[in-house]
GROMACS .gro file of C-alpha atoms in nm:
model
  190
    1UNK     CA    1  -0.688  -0.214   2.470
    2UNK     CA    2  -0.783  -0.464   2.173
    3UNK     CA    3  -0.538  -0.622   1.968
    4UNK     CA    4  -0.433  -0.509   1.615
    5UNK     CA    5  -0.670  -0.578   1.370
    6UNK     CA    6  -0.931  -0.656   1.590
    7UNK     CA    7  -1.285  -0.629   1.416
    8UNK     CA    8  -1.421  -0.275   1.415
    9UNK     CA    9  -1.737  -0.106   1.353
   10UNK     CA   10  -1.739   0.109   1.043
   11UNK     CA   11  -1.986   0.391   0.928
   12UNK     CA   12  -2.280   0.354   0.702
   13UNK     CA   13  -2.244  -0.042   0.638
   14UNK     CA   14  -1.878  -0.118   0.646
   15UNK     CA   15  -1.665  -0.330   0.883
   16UNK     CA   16  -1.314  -0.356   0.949
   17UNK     CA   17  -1.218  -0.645   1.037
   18UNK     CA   18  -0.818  -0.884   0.970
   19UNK     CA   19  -0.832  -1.060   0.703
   20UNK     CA   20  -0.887  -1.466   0.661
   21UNK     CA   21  -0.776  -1.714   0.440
   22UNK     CA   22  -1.089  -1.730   0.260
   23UNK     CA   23  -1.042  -1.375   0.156
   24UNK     CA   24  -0.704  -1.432  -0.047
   25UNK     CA   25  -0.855  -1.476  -0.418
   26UNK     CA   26  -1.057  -1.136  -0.344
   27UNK     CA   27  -0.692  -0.955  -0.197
   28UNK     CA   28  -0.508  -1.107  -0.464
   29UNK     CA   29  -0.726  -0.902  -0.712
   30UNK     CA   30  -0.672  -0.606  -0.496
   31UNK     CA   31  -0.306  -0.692  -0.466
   32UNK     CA   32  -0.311  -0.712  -0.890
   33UNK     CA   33  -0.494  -0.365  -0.883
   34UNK     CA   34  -0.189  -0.188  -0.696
   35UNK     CA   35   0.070  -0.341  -0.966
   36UNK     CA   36  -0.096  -0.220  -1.258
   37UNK     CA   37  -0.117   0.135  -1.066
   38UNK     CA   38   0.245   0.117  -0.983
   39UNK     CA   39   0.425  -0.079  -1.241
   40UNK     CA   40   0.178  -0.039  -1.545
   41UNK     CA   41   0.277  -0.288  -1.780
   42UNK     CA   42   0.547  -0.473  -1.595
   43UNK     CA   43   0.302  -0.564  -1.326
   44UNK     CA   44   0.317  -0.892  -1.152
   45UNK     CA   45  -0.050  -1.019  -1.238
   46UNK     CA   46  -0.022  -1.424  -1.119
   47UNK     CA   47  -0.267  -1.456  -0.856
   48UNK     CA   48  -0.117  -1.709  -0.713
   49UNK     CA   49   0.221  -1.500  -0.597
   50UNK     CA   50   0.039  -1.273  -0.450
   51UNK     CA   51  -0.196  -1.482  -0.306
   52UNK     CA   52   0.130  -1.684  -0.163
   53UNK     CA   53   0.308  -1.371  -0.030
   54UNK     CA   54  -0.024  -1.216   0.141
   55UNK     CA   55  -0.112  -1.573   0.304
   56UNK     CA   56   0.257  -1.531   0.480
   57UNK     CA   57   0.170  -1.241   0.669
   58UNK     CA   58  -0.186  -1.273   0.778
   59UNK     CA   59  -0.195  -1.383   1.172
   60UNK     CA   60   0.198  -1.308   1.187
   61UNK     CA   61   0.281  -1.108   1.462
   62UNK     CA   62   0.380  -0.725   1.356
   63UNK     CA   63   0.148  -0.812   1.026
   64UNK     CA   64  -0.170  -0.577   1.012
   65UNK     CA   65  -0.381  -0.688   0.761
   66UNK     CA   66  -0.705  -0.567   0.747
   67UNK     CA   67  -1.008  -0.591   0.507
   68UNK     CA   68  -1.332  -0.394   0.498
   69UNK     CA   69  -1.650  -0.559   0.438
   70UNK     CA   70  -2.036  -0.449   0.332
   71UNK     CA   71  -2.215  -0.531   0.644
   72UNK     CA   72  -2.606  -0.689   0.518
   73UNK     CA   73  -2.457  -0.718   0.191
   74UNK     CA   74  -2.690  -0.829   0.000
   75UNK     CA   75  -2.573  -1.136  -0.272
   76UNK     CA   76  -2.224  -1.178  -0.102
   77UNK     CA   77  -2.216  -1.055   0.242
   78UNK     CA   78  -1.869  -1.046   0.446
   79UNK     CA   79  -1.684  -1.049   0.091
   80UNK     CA   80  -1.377  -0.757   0.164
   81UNK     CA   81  -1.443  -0.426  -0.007
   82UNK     CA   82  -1.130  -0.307   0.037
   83UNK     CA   83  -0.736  -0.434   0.177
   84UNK     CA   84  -0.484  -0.256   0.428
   85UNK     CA   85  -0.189  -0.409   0.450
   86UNK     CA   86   0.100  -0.260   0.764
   87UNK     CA   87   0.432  -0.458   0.810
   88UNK     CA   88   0.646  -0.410   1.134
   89UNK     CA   89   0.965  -0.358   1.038
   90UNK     CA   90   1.314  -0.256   1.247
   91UNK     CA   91   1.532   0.017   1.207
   92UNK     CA   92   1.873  -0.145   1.167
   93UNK     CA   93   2.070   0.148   1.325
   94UNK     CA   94   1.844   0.266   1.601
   95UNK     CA   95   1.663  -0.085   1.644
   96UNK     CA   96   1.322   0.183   1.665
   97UNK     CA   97   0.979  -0.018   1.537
   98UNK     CA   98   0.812   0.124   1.220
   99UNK     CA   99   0.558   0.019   1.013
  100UNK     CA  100   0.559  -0.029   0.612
  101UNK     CA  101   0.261   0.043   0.473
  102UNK     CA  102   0.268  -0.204   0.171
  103UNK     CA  103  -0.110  -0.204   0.010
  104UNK     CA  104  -0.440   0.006   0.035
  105UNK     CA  105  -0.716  -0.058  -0.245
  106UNK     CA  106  -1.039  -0.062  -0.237
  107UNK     CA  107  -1.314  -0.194  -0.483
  108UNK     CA  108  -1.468   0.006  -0.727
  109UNK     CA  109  -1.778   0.097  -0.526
  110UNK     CA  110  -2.041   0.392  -0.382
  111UNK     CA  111  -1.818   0.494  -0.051
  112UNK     CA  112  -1.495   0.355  -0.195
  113UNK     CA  113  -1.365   0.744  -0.053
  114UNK     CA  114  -1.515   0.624   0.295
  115UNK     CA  115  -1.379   0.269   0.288
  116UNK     CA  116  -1.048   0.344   0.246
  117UNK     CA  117  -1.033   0.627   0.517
  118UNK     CA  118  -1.207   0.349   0.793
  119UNK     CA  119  -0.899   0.135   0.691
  120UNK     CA  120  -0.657   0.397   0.704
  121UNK     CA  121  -0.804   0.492   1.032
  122UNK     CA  122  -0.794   0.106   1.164
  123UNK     CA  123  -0.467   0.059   1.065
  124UNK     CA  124  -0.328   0.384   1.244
  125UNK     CA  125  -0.489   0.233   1.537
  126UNK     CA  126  -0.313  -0.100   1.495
  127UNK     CA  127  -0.011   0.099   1.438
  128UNK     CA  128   0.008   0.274   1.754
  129UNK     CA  129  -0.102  -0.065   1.903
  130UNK     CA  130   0.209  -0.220   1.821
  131UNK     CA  131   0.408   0.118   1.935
  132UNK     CA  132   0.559   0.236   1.623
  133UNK     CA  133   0.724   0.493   1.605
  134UNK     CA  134   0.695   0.603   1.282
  135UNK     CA  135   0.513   0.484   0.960
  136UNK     CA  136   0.626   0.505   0.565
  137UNK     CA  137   0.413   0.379   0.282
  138UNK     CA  138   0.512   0.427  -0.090
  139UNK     CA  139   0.299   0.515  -0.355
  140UNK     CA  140   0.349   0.606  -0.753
  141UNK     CA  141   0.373   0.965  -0.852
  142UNK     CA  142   0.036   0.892  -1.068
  143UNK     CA  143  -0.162   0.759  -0.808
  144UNK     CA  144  -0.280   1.090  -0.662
  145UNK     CA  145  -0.625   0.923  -0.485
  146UNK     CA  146  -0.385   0.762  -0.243
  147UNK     CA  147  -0.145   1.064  -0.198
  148UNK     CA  148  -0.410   1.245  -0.114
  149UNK     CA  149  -0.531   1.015   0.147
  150UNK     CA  150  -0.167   0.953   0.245
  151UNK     CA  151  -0.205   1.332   0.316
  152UNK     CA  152  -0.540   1.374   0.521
  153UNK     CA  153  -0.388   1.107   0.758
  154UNK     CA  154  -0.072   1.306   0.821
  155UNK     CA  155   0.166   1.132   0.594
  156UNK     CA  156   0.457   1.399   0.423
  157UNK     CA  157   0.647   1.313   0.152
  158UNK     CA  158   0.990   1.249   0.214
  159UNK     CA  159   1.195   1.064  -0.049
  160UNK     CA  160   1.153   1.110  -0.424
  161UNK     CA  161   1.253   0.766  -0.629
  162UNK     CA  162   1.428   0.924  -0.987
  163UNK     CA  163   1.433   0.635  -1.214
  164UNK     CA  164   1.538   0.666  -1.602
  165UNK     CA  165   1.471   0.380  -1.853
  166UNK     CA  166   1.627   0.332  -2.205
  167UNK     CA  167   1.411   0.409  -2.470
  168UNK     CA  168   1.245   0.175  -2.678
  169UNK     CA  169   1.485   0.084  -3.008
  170UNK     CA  170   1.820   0.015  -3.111
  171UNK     CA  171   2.069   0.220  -2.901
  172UNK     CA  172   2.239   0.568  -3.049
  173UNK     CA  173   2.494   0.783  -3.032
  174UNK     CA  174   2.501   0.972  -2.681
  175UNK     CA  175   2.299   1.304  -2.684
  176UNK     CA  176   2.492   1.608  -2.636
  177UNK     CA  177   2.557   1.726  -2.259
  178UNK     CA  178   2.327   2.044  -2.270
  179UNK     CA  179   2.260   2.374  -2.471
  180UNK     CA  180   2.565   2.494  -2.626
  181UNK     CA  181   2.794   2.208  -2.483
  182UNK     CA  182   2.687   2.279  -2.135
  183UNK     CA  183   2.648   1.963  -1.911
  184UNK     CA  184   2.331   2.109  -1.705
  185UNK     CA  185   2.437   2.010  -1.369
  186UNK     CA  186   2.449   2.280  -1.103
  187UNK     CA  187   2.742   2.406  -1.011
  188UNK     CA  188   2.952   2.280  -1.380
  189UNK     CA  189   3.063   2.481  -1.603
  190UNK     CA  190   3.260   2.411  -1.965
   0.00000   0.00000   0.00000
């Protein structure tokens, strides 16, 4: 058996291989990509937090963080193509091992499809390295390129997040309950 996050040979020019120090500024632009997908304008874009945060968990045990690279690249070889990023995590009741998947991106690229399926692949591998029993990953309702891949591997959804936000402006009077003075909610009546 290798260890998590071992290097790995990819397909047509890619390697997967765990992630160094010296590839932090290039994950910190990956890690910058996922906030804008997820947050959109409230996005955490300082480099250096995420930079910070990602540095914490590379070569900490239960930490699979991966990077794909262009193998005979030429310009720039070895410089990561695309992040994976798996945290071991406990189940507080049960005390069962799961992983959190916590980033996937991938640069803007010919194969980017391909790139992010070897590190999906690699980090199912590390996964079942570390004996987990179960993985979750989140990942916004817009963001249907890594839903889908989410699904290919396996992955179901499970939990939908409902959020409401105030809308932009001075506050107003409360809007009615529903049509004709109905509240809407299953089950109520007036």
């Amino acid at each position: 058996m290798t260890r998590p996050g071992a290097p790995s040979a990819g397909a047509a020019g890619f390697q997967i291989r765990p992630a160094r120090e010296e590839d932090l500024d290039v994950i910190a632009g990956f890690e910058i990509e996922i906030a804008r997908a997820s947050f959109g304008s409230e996005a955490i874009e300082d480099p250096a937090l995420h930079r910070k945060r990602v540095a914490g968990a590379l070569g900490k045990p239960g930490e699979v963080t991966l990077v794909a690279v262009a193998t005979g690249a030429p310009g720039a070889p070895g410089v990561p193509v695309g992040w994976a990023w798996l945290s071991g995590r406990t189940n507080s009741l049960t005390g069962a091992r799961y992983g959190n998947f916590r980033s996937l991106a991938t640069a803007d690229i010919p194969g980017r499809s391909q790139v992010a399926e070897l590190l999906m692949q690699a980090v199912l591998q590390a996964s079942d390295q570390y004996g987990f029993v179960h993985l979750t990953g989140k990942v916004h309702a817009s963001n249907v390129g890594m839903r889908a891949l989410y699904r290919k591997f396996g992955f179901e959804a499970t939990h939908i997040t409902m959020e409401r936000r105030p809308a932009p402006g001075p506050p107003g009077p409360a809007d009615p309950p529903g049509p004709a003075g109905q509240s809407g909610l299953p089950g109520s009546a007036t």
